[in-house]
Coordinates of C-alpha atoms in Angstrom, one line a residue:
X1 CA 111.1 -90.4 108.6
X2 CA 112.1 -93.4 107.1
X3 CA 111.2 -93.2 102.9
X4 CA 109.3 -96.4 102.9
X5 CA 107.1 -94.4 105.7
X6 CA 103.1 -94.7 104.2
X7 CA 101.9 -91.5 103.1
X8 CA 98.4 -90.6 104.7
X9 CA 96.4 -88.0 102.4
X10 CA 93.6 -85.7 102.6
X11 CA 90.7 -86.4 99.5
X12 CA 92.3 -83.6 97.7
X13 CA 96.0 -85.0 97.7
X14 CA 94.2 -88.7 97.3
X15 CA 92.6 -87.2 93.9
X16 CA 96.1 -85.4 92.7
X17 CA 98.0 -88.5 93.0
X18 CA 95.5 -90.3 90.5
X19 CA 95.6 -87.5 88.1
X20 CA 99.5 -87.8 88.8
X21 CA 99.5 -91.1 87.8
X22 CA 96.9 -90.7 84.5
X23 CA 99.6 -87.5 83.6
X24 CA 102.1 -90.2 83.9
X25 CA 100.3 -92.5 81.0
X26 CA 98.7 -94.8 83.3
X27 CA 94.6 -94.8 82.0
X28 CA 91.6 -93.6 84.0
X29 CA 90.1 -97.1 83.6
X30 CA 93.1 -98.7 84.1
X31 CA 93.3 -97.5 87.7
X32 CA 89.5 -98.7 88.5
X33 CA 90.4 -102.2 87.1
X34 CA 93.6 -102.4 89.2
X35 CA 91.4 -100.9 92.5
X36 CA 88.4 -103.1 92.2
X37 CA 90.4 -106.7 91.2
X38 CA 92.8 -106.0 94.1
X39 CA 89.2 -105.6 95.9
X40 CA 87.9 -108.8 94.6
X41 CA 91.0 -110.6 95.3
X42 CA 91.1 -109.6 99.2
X43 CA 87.5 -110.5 99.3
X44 CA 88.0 -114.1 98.0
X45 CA 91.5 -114.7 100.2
X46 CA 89.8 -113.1 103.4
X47 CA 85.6 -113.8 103.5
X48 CA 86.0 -117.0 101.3
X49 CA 83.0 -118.5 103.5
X50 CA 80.6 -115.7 103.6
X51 CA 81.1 -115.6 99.8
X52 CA 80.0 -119.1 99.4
X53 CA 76.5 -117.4 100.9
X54 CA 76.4 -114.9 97.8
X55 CA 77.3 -110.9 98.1
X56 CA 74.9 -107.9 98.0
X57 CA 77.0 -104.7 96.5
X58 CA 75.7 -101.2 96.4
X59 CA 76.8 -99.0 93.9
X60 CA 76.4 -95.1 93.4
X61 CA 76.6 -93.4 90.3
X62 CA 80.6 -91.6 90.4
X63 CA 83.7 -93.5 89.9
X64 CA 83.3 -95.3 93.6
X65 CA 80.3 -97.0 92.2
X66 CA 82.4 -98.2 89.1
X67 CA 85.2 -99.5 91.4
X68 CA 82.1 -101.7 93.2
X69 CA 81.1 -103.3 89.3
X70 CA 84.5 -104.2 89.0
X71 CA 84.0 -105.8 92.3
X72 CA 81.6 -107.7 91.4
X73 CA 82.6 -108.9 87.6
X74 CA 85.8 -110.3 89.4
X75 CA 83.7 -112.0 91.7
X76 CA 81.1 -113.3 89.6
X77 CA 84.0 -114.7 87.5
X78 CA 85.3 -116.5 90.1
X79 CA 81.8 -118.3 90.6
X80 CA 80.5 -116.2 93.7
X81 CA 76.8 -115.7 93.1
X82 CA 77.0 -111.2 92.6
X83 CA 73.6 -109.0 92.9
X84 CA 74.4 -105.7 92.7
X85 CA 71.8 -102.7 93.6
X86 CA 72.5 -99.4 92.1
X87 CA 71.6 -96.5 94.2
X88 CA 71.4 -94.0 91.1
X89 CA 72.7 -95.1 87.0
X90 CA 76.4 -94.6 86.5
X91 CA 77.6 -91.2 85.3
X92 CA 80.9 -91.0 85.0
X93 CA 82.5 -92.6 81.5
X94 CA 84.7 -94.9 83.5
X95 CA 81.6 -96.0 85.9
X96 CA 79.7 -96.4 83.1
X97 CA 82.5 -98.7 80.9
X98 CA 82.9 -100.5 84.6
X99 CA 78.7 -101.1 84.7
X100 CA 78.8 -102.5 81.1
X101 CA 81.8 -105.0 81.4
X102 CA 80.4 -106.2 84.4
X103 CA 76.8 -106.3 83.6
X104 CA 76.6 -109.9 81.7
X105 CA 77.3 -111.9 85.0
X106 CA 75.1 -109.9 87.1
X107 CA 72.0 -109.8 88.7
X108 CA 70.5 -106.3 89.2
X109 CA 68.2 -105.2 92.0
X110 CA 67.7 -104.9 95.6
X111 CA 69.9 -107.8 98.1
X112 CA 67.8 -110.7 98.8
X113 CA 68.8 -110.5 102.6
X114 CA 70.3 -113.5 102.9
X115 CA 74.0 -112.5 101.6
X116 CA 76.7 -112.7 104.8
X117 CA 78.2 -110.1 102.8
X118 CA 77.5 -106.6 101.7
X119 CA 80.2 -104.4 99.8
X120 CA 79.5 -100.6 100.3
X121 CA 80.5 -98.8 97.1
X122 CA 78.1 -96.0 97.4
X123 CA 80.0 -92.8 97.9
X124 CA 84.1 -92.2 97.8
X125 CA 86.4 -89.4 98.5
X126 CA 85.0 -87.0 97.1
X127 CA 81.6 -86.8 99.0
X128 CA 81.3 -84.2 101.7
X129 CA 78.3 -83.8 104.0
X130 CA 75.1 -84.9 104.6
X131 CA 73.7 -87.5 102.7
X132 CA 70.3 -87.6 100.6
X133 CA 68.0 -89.9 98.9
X134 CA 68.7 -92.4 96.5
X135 CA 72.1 -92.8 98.2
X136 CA 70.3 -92.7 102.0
X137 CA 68.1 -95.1 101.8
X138 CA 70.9 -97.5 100.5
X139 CA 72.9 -96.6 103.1
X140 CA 70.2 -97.6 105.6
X141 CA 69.6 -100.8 103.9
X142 CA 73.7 -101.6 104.4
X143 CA 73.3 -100.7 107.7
X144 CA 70.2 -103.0 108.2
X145 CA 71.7 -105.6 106.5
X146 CA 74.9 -105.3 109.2
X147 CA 72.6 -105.2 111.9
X148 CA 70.9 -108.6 110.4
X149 CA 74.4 -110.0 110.9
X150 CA 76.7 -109.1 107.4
X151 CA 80.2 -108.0 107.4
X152 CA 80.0 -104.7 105.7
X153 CA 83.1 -103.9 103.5
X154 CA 83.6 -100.3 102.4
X155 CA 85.6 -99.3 99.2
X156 CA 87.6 -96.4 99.9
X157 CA 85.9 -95.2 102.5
X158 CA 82.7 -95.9 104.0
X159 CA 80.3 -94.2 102.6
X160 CA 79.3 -90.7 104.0
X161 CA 83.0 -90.2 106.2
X162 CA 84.5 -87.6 104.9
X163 CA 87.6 -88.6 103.7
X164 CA 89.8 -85.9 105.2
X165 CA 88.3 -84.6 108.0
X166 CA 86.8 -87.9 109.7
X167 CA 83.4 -86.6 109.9
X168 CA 80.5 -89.0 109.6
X169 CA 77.3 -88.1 108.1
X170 CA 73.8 -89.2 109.8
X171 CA 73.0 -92.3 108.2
X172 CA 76.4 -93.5 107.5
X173 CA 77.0 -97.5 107.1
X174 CA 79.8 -98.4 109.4
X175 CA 82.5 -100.8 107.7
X176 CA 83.7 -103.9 109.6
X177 CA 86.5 -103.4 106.9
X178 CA 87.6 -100.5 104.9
X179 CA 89.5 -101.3 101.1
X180 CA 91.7 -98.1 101.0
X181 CA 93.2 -97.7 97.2
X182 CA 96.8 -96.7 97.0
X183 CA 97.1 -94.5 99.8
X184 CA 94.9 -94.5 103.6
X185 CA 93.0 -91.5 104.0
X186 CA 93.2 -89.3 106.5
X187 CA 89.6 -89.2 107.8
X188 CA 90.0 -92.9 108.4
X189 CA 92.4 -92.5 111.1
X190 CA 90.6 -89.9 112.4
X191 CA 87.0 -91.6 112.6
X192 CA 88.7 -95.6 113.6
X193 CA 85.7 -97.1 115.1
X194 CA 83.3 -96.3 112.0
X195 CA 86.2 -97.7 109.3
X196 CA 86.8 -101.0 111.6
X197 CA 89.7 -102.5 109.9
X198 CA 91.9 -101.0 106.9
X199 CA 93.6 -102.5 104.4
X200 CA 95.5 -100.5 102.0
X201 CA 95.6 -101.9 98.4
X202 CA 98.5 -101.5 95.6
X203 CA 96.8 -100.2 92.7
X204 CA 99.8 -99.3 90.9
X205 CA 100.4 -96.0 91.5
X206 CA 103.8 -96.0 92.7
X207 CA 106.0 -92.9 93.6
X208 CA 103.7 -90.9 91.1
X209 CA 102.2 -88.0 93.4
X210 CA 101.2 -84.3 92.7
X211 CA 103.7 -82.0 94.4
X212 CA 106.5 -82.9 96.8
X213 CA 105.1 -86.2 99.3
X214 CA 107.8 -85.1 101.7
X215 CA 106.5 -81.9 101.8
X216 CA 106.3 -80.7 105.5
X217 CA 103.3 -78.5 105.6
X218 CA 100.6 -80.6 106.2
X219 CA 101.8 -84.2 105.6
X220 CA 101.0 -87.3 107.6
X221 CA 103.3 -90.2 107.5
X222 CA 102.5 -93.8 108.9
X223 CA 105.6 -96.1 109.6
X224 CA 105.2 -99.3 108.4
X225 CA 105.7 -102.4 110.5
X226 CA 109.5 -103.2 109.2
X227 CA 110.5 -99.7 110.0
X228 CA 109.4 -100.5 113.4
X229 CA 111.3 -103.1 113.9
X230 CA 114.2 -102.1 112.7
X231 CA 114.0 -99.4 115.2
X232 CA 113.9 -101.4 118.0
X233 CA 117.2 -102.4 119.4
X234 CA 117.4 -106.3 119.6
X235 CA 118.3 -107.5 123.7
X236 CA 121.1 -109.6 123.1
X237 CA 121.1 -113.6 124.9
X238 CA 123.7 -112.7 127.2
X239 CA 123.0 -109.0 128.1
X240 CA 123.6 -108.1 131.9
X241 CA 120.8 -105.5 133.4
X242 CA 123.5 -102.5 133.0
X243 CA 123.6 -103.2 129.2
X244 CA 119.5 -102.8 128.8
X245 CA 119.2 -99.4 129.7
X246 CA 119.1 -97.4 133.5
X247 CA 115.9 -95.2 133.5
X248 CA 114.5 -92.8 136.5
X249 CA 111.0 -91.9 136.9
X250 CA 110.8 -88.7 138.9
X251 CA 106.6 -87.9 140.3
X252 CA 104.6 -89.9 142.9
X253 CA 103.7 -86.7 145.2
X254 CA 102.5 -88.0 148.3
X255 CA 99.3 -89.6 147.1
X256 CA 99.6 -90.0 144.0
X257 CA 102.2 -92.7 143.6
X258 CA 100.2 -95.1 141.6
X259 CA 101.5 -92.4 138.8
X260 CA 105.0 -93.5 139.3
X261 CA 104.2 -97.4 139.6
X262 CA 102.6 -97.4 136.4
X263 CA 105.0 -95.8 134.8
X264 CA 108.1 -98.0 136.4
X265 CA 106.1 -101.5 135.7
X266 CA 105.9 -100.7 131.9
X267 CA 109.5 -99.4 131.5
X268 CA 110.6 -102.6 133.0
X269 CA 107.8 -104.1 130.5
X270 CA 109.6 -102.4 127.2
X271 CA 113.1 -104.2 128.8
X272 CA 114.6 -101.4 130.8
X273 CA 117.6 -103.0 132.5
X274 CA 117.3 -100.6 135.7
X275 CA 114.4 -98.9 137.3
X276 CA 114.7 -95.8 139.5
X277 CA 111.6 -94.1 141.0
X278 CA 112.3 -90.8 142.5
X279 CA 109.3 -89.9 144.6
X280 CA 108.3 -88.0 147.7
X281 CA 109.1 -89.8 150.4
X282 CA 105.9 -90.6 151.5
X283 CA 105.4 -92.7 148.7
X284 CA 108.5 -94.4 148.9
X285 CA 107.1 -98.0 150.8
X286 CA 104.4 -97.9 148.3
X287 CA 107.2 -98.6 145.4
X288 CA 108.4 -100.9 146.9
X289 CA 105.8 -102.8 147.9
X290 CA 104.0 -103.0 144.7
X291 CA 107.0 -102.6 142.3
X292 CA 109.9 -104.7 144.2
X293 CA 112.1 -104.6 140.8
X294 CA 112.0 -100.6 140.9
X295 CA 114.4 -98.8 143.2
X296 CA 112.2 -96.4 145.1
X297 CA 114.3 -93.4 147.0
X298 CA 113.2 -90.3 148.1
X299 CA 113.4 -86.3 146.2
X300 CA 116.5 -84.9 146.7
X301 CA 116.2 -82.2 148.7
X302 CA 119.2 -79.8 148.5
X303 CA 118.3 -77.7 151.4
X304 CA 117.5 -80.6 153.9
X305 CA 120.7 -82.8 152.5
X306 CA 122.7 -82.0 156.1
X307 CA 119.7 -83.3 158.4
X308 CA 118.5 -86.1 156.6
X309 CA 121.1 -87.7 154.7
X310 CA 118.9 -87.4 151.6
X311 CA 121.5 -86.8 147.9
X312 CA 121.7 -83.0 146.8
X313 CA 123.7 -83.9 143.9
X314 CA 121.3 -86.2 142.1
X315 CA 123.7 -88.9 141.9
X316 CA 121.2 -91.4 140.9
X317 CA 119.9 -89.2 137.9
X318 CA 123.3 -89.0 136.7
X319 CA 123.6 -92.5 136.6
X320 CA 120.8 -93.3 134.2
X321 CA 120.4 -93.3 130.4
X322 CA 117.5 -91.7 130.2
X323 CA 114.6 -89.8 132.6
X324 CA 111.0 -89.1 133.0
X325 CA 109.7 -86.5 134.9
X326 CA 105.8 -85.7 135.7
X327 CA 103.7 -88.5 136.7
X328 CA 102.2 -87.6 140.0
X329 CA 104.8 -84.8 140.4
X330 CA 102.6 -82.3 141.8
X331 CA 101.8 -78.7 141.0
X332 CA 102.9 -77.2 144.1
X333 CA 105.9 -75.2 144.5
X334 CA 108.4 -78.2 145.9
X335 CA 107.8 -80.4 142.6
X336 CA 107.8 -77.0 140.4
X337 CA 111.4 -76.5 141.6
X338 CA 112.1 -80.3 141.4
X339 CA 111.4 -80.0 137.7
X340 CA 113.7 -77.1 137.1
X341 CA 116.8 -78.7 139.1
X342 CA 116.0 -81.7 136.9
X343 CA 115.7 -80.3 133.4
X344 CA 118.3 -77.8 134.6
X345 CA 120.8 -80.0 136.0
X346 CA 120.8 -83.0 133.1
X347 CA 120.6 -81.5 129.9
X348 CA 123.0 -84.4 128.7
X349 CA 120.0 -86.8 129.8
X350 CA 117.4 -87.7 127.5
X351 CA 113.7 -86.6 129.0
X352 CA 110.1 -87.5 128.9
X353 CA 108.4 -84.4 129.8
X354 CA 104.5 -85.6 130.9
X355 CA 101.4 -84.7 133.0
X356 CA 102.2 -82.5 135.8
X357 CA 105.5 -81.3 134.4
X358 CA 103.9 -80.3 131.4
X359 CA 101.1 -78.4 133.5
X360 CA 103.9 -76.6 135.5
X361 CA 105.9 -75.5 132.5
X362 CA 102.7 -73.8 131.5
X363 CA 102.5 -72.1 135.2
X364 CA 105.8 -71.1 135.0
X365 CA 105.5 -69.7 131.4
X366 CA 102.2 -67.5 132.0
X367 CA 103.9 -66.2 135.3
X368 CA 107.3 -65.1 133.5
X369 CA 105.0 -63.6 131.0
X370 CA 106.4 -65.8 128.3
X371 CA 104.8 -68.4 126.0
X372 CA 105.7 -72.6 126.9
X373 CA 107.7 -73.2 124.1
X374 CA 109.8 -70.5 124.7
X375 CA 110.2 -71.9 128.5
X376 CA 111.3 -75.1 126.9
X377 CA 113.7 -74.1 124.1
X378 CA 115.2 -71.9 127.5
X379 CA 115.2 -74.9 129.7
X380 CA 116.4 -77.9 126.7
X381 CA 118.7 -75.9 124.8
X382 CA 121.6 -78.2 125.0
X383 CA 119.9 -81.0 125.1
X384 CA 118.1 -82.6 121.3
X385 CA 116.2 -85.4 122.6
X386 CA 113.2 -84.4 124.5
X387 CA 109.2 -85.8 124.2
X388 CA 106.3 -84.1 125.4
X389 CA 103.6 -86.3 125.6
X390 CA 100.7 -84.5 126.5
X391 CA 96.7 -84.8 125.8
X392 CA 94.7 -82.4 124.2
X393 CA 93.8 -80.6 127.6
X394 CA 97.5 -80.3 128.7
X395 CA 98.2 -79.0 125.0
X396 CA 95.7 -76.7 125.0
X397 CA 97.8 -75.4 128.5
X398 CA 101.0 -74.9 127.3
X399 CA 99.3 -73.2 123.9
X400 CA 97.5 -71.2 126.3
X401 CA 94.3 -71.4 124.1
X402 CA 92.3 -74.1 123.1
X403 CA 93.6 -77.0 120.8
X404 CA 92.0 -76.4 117.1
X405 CA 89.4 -78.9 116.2
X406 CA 90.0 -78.9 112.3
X407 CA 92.8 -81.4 111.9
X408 CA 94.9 -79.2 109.7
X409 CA 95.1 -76.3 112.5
X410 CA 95.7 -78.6 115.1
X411 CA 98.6 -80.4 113.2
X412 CA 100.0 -76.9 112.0
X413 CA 99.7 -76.2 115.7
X414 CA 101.7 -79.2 117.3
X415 CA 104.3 -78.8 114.6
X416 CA 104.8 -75.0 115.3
X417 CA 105.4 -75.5 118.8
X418 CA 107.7 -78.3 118.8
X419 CA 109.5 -76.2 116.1
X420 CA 109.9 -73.3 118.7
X421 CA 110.2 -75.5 121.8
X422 CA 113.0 -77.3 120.2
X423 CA 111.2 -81.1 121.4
X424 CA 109.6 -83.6 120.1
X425 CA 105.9 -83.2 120.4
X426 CA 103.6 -86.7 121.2
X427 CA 99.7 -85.4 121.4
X428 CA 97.9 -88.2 122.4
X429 CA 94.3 -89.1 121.0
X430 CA 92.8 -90.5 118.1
X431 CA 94.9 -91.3 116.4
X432 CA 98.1 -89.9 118.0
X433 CA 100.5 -87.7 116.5
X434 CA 104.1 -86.6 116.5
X435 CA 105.7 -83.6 115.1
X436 CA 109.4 -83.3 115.6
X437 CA 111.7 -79.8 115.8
X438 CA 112.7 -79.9 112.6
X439 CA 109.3 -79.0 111.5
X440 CA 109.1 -82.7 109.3
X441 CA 106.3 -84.4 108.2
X442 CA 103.9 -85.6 111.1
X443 CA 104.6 -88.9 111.9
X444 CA 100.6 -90.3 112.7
X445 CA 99.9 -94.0 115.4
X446 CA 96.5 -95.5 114.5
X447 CA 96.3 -98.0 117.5
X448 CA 94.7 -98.2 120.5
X449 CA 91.1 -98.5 121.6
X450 CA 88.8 -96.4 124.2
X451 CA 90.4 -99.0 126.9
X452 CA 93.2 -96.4 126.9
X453 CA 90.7 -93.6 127.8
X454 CA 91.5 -93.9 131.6
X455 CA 93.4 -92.6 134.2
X456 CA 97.2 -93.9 134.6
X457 CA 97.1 -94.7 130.3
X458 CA 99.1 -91.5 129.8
X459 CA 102.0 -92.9 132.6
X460 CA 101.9 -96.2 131.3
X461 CA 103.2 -94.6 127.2
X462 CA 105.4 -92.4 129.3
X463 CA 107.3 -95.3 131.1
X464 CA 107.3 -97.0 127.4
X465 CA 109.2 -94.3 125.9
X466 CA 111.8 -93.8 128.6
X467 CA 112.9 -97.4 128.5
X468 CA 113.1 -97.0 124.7
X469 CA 115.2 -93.5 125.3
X470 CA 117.4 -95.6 127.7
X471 CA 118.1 -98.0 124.9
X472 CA 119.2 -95.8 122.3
X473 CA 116.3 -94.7 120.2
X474 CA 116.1 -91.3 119.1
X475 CA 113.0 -89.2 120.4
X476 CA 110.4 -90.1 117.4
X477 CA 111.8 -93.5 117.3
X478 CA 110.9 -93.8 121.1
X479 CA 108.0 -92.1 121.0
X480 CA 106.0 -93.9 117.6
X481 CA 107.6 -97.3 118.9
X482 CA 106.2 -96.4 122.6
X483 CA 103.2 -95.3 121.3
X484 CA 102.4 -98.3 118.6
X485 CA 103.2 -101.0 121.2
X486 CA 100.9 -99.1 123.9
X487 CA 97.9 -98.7 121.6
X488 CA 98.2 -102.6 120.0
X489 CA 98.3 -103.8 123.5
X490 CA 95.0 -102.2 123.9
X491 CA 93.8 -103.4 120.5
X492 CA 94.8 -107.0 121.6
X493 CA 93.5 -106.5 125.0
X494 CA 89.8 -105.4 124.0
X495 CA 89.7 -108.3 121.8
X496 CA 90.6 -110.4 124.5
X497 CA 88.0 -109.0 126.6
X498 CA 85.0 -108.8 124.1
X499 CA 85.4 -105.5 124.3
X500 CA 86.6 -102.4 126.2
X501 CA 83.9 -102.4 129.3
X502 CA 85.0 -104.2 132.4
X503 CA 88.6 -104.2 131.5
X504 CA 91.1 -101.9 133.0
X505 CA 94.9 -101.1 132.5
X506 CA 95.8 -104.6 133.6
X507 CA 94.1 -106.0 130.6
X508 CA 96.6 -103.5 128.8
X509 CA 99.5 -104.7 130.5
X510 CA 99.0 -108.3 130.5
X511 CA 98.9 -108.0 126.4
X512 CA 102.3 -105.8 126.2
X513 CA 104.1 -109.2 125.4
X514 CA 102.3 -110.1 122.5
X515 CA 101.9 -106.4 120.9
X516 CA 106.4 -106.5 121.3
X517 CA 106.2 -109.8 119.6
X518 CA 103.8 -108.1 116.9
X519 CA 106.6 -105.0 116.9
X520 CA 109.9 -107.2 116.5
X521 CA 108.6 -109.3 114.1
X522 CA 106.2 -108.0 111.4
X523 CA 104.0 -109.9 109.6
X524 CA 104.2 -110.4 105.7
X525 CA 101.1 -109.2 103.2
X526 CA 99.5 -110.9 100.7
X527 CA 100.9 -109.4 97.4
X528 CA 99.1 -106.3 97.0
X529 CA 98.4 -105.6 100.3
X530 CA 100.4 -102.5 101.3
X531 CA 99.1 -102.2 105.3
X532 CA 96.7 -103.8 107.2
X533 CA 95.7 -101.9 110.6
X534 CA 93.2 -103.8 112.6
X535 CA 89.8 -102.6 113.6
X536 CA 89.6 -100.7 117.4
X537 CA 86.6 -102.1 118.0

């Protein structure tokens, strides 16, 4: 992982960076000043015209509450009409200082109603579970005062998520934007639709940070946008279609084809050069008739080679850059030898391993009496550049036991069986992760919207990432670029639609051209903007 990769933290490693940086000379105080002017600043470059309508801030009594009064003594500066309700008198020293200095230009007591916006500076990281009166009945009043029509902008996190675990409390505002200070916290990742957008804020930290950042055990890393692009290959003016990449898709069992098409269309979408889908021959005219750019032939069939002129060498596989194997593959015992003659036969090959293949592995694990990752360090052991993509069910199959809920179990799980199965390990959800087999830190993709929630999604990331195999990238290069392009395509496509209801995979497809564009060329932030990830919703 790239060093200028963003490092994700739980509340407690949020908390040990600050004390880091206070070790480090850098004031308490100091900190708040830097978090809540950054604040005020994106406020006044990005909701200049609800401002002109006045703000309503709500402040608690701890240090997040103190970050909201420096909020609004920046913004009452810069002639914004400020009234600020406090949920419960400032306790901290630094809360209180904040209150005092901010106090003069202020007007104390409870929103008039007619702000366009409210700032939520209620609770911060270090709340956990449910929440109580005063700080309730505040949060109901900033979720009244959305429901009336306000954006609602959260500092930190929105009051009541937990900030490493994603859970949200009954009663919990939900943020139209969430103001992360110096590093994004886990449990907004985790809990997407109730943060809206995040923007992460320089507040001066810097490398400071308790302990080793690049620890392995237990850290999240987020790519940022020009690591991204320099991954991606650039398709030079005068390349032919041999020079962009040759890629087979082996699946489409007799009825399930639609697997395979999906999968071809969007690794000719991500540039491939050369198609190839391998499927049973029944499915063969149905390739061709929807997907005239792919080259459809049949399984090879060793045993039947003689009588039906079919290839028992694979000669096609052994022309391409790069495979996939799984979509509509079956689970009966011709595709569960398919997959063994493939994996078996082109260990040199790069290889998406996905939906039926992955279910198969697991079949033919628990009937050798031997665990999945075991099957697959067997099956890839000359060969480092293999992705398994599968979804929580499918893990929770080649685990053999159900997929933790608690993030850091389910984390320590991916990365322990990508260790032992020597591949790289994509688990799709929200967000989606990747763990790699040299046990590194999890590399975690924030995109993509419940548009993705449907049948043929999976197919679609796993044609993505075999195009991007069959241009060079390495396996988490493939897979986070894959994966980022799939889920922005959603992002854009929801938007587009008004939201997620009454669109389909089309919708998904149709955007793919703009969320590339958004991928090659990354856009610039406003100084002291670190990331800005846009709301799902």
């Amino acid at each position: 992982m790239p060093v200028s990769a963003l490092r994700v933290t739980t509340a407690a490693e949020a908390a040990a960076r600050d004390h880091a940086a206070i070790a480090a000379g850098t004031g308490s105080f100091d900190l708040m000043l830097q978090a809540g002017t950054t604040a005020a600043a994106a406020l006044l470059r990005d909701h200049a015209g609800r401002l002109a309508h006045g703000v309503a801030l709500f402040a608690g009594s701890g240090n997040n509450g103190g970050d909201a009064y420096i909020v609004a003594a920046q913004l009452a500066r810069a002639g914004v009409a400020v009234r600020v309700h406090a949920a419960a008198p400032p306790r901290t020293p630094d809360a209180i200082r904040a209150m005092h200095l901010a106090s003069p230009a202020l007007v104390h007591g409870v929103p008039t109603g007619h702000e366009r916006l409210v700032v939520d500076g209620l609770l911060g990281t270090g709340h956990k579970g449910e929440l109580r009166d005063p700080v309730l009945a505040a949060c109901t009043r900033v979720a009244l005062a959305r429901d009336g029509g306000a954006t609602v902008i959260a500092l930190d996190v929105p009051s009541g998520l937990d900030a490493t675990t994603g859970d949200v409390a009954e009663g919990s505002p939900a943020a139209h934007t969430t103001l992360c200070f110096g590093t994004i916290k886990r449990g907004l990742l985790v809990s997407r639709g109730h943060a809206g957008r995040i923007v992460l804020l320089d507040i001066g930290l810097g490398a400071e940070f308790g302990g080793d950042p690049d620890r392995a055990d237990g850290a999240w890393h987020l790519p940022n946008g020009q690591d991204l692009a320099r991954w991606l290959p650039p398709i030079a003016w005068n390349a032919h279609k041999g020079r962009r990449g040759r890629i087979a898709i082996v699946g489409g069992h007799e009825g399930m084809a639609g697997a395979v098409i999906l999968a071809a269309r969007a690794a000719l979408a991500a540039g491939a050069g050369l198609a190839h889908a391998i499927v049973d021959g029944p499915s063969v005219a149905a390739v061709q008739l929807t997907v005239p750019q792919a080259l459809a032939e049949r399984w090879p069939v060793r045993e039947s080679a003689a009588n039906t002129g079919a290839r028992d060498d694979h000669t096609t596989l052994h022309r391409c850059d790069a495979l996939a194997i799984g979509p509509g593959l079956g689970r009966g015992t011709r595709s569960s030898q398919l997959l063994e003659r493939v994996v078996n036969e082109h260990r040199d090959r790069p290889l998406v391993l996905d939906a039926d293949a992955l279910w198969l592995i697991a079949e033919v694990a628990n009937t050798l009496g031997t665990e999945s990752a075991a099957l697959l360090r067997h099956w890839t052991r000359h060969s480092r550049a293999v992705v398994c993509t599968p979804h929580e069910g499918e893990f929770a199959r080649l685990l053999g036991t159900a997929v933790p809920a608690a993030w850091d179990a389910r984390v320590d799980a991916l990365r322990q069986f990508a260790t032992r199965g020597g591949v790289t390990m994509l688990l799709k959800g929200t967000p989606t992760i990747v763990a790699t087999p040299d046990g590194g830190p999890i590399t975690v993709v924030p995109h993509g919207t419940p548009l993705l929630a449907t049948g043929g999604s999976g197919d679609m990331l796993s044609g993505l990432i075999v195009a991007l195999f069959g241009q060079g990238l390495a396996p988490l290069e493939a897979a986070v670029c894959a994966a980022t392009v799939h889920g922005r395509a959603a992002e854009l496509a929801t938007k587009q639609l008004g939201g997620v209801r009454g669109g389909t995979l089309e919708a998904v497809f149709d955007a793919l051209p703009s969320a590339w564009r958004l991928l090659e060329h990354p856009v610039s932030f406003p100084p002291g903007v670190l990331a800005d990830l846009p709301s799902p919703a």
